[in-house]
Short mmCIF file of C-alpha atoms in Angstrom, two decimals:
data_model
loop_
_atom_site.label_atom_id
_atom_site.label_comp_id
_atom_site.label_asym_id
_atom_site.label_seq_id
_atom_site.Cartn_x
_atom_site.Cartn_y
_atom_site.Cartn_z
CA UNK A 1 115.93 86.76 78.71
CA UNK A 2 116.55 88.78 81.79
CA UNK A 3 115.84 91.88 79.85
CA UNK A 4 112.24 90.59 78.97
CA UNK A 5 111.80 88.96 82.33
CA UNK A 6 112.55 93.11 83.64
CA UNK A 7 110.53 94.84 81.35
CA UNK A 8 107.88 92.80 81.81
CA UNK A 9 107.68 93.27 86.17
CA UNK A 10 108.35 97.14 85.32
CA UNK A 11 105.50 97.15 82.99
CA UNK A 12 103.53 95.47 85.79
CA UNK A 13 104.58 97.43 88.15
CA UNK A 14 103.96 101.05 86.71
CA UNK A 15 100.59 99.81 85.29
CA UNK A 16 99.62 98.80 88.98
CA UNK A 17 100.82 102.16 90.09
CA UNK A 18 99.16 104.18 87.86
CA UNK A 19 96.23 102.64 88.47
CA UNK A 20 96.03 102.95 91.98
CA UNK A 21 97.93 106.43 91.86
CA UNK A 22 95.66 108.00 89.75
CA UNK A 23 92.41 107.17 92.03
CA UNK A 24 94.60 108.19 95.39
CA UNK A 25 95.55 111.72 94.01
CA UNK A 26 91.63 112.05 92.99
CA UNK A 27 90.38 110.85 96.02
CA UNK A 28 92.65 112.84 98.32
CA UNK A 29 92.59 116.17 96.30
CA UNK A 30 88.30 115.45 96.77
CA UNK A 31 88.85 114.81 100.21
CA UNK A 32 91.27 118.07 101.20
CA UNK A 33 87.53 119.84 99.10
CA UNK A 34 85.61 118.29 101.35
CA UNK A 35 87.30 118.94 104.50
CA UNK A 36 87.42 123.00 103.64
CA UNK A 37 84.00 122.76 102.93
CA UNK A 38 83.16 121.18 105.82
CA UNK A 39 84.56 123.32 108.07
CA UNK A 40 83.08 126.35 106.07
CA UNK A 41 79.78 125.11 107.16
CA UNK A 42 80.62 124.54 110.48
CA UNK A 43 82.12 127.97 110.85
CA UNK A 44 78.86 129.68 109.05
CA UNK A 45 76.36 127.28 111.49
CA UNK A 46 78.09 128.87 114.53
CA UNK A 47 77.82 132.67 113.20
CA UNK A 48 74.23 131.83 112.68
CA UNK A 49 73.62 130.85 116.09
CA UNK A 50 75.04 133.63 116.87
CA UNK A 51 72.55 135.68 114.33
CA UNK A 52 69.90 133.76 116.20
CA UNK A 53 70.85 135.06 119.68
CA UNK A 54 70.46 138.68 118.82
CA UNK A 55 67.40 138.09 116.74
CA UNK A 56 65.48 136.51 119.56
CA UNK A 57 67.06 138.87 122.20
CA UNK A 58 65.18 141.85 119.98
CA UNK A 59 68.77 143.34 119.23
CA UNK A 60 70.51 143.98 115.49
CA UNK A 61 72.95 141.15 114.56
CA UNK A 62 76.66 143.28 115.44
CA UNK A 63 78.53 142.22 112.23
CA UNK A 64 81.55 143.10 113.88
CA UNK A 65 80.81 140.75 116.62
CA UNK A 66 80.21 138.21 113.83
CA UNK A 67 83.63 138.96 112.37
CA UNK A 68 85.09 138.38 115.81
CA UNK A 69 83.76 134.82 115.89
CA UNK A 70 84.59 133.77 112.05
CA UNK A 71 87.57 132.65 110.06
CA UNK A 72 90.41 135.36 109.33
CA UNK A 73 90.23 136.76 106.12
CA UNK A 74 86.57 135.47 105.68
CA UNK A 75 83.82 137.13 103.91
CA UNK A 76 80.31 137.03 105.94
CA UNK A 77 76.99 137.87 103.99
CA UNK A 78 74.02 138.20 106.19
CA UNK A 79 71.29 137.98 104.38
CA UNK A 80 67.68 138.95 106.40
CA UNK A 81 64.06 139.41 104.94
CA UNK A 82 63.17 142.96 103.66
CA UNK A 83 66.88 143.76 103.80
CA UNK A 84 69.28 144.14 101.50
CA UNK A 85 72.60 141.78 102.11
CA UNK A 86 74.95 142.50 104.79
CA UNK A 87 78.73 142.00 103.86
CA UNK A 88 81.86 142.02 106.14
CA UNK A 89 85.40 140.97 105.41
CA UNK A 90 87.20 141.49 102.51
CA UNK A 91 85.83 141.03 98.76
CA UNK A 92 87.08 137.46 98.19
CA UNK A 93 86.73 137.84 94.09
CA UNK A 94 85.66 134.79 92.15
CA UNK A 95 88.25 132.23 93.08
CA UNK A 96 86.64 131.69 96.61
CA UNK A 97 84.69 128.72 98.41
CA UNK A 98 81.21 129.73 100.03
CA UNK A 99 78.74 127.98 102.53
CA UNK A 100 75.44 128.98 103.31
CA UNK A 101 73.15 128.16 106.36
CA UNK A 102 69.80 128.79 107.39
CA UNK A 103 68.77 131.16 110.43
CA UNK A 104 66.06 130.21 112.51
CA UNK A 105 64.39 133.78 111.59
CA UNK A 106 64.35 133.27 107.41
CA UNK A 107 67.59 134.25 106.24
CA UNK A 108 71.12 132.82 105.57
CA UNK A 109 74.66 133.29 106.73
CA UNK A 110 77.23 132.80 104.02
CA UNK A 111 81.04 132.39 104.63
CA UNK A 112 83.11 132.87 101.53
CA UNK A 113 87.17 132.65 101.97
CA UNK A 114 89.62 132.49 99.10
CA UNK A 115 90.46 129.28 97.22
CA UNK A 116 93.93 129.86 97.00
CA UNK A 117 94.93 127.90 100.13
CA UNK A 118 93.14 125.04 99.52
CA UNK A 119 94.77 125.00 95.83
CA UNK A 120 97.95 124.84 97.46
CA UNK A 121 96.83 122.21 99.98
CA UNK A 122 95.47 119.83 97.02
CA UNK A 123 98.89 120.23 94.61
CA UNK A 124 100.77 119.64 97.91
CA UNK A 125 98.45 116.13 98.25
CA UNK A 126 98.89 115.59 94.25
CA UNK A 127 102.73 115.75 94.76
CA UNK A 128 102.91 113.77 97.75
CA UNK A 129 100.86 111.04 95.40
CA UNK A 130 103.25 111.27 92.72
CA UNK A 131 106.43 110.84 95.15
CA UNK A 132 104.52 107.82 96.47
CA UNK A 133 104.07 106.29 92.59
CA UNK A 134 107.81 107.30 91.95
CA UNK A 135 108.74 105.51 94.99
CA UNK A 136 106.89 102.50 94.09
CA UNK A 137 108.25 102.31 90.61
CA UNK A 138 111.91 102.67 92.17
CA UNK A 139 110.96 99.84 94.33
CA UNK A 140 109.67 97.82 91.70
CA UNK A 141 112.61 98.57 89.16
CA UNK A 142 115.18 96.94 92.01
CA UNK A 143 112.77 94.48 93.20
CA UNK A 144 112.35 93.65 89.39
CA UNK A 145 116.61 93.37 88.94
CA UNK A 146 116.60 91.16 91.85
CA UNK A 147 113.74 88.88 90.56
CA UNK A 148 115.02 88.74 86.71
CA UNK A 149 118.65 87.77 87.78
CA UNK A 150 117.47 85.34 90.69
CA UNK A 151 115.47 83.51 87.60
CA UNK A 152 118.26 84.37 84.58
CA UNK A 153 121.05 82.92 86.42
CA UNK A 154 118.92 79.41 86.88
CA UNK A 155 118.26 79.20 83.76
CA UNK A 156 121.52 79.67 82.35
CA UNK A 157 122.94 77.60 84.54
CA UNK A 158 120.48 74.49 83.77
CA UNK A 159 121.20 75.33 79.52
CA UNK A 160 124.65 74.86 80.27
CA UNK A 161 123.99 72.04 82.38
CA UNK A 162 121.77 70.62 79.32
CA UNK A 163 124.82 71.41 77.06
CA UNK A 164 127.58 69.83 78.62
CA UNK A 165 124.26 66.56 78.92
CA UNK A 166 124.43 66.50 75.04
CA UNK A 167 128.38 66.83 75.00
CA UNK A 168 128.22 63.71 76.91
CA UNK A 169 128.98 64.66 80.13
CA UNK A 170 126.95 62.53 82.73
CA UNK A 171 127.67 64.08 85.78
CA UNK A 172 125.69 65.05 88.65
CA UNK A 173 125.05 68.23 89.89
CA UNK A 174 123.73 69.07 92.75
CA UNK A 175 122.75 72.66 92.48
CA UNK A 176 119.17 73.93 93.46
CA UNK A 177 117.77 77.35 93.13
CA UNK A 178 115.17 77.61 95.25
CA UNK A 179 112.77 78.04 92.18
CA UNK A 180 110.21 74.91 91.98
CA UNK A 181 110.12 74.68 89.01
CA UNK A 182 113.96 74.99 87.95
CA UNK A 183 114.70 72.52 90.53
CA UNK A 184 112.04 70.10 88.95
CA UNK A 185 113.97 70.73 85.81
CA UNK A 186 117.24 69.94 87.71
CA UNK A 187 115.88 67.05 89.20
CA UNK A 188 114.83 65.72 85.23
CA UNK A 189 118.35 66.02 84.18
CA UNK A 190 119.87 64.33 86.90
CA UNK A 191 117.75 61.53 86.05
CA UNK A 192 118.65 61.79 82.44
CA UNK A 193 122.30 61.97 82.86
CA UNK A 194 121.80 58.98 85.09
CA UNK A 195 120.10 56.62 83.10
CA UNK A 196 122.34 57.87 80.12
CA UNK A 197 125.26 57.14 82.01
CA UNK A 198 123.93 53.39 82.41
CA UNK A 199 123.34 53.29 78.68
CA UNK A 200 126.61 54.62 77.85
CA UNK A 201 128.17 52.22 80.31
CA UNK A 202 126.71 49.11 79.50
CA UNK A 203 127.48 50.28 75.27
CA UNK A 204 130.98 50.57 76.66
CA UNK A 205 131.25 47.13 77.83
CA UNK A 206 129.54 45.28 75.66
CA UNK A 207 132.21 46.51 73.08
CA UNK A 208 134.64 45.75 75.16
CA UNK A 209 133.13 41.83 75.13
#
């Protein structure tokens, strides 16, 4: 019984992890994406108001002054009309994450950095979500001992109890547990035993008449 009784809470319990595990680790892996990209965007939007400046000013946007005011390790593309892209900043390969704005003078500013450390930032998220579900399951597995020997012990107590009731022993016993229903149970054989125990008495004596 208290084998059953466990299996069954762990069974709840990892099915209600998973299931809320699963959509965490999605949701925060989407949200560390989101964030990066975010501030990719707001990163490019302040290089092009920078573009802007020198544009309206009648001077050539200074790349390197651009570089100055962007993201280490960031590639900027400048893109203008009638001229051919404008790059700055290492070449980020394929693996990267790129934002493009709009200047006010028709063209775009795009910011491209590497995806590597936002990889790393999403398994470190993923991990942290398993730990979590691992730490809920190991919660569940004692909270799930506790539970199945707080309601095995009852029980075998009250068979016993309804043992010794057929063996003719009308005592009784006083013992709750805390459990409504057990101690409705208790409360049934007490009864029983009682009115039994008049039976058995009043049997007794009319023999002995």
């Amino acid at each position: 019984m208290r084998r059953r009784i466990l299996l069954a809470i762990l069974l709840a319990v990892a099915v209600t992890a998973c299931a809320l595990g699963v959509p965490l680790g999605y949701t925060a892996m989407q949200m560390v994406e989101t964030l990066t990209e975010s501030s990719l965007v707001s990163d490019a939007q302040k290089l092009a108001t920078t573009v802007d400046q020198d544009l309206d000013n009648g001077r050539a946007p200074d790349l390197n002054k651009l570089a100055g005011a962007g993201p280490l390790g960031a590639e900027i593309t400048l893109t203008l009309p009638g001229q051919p892209p404008l790059s700055y900043g290492p070449d980020i390969g394929p693996d990267a994450i790129s934002e493009s704005v709009s200047i006010a003078h028709d063209g775009t500013v795009r910011l491209s950095e590497q995806a590597g450390p936002m990889r790393r930032l999403q398994a470190e998220v993923a991990v942290f979500v398993v730990l979590l579900v691992v730490l809920s399951i190991s919660t569940g597995t004692v909270v799930a001992t506790v539970t199945a020997r707080r309601l095995t012990e009852p029980m075998r107590h009250v068979a016993d109890r309804a043992i010794r009731l057929g063996a003719g022993d009308f005592r009784a016993d006083s013992s709750r547990y805390g459990v409504a229903e057990l101690d409705l149970v208790a409360d049934s054989l007490d009864t029983s035993a009682a009115a039994l125990d008049r039976k058995s008495t009043r049997l007794n004596s009319s023999h002995i008449t």
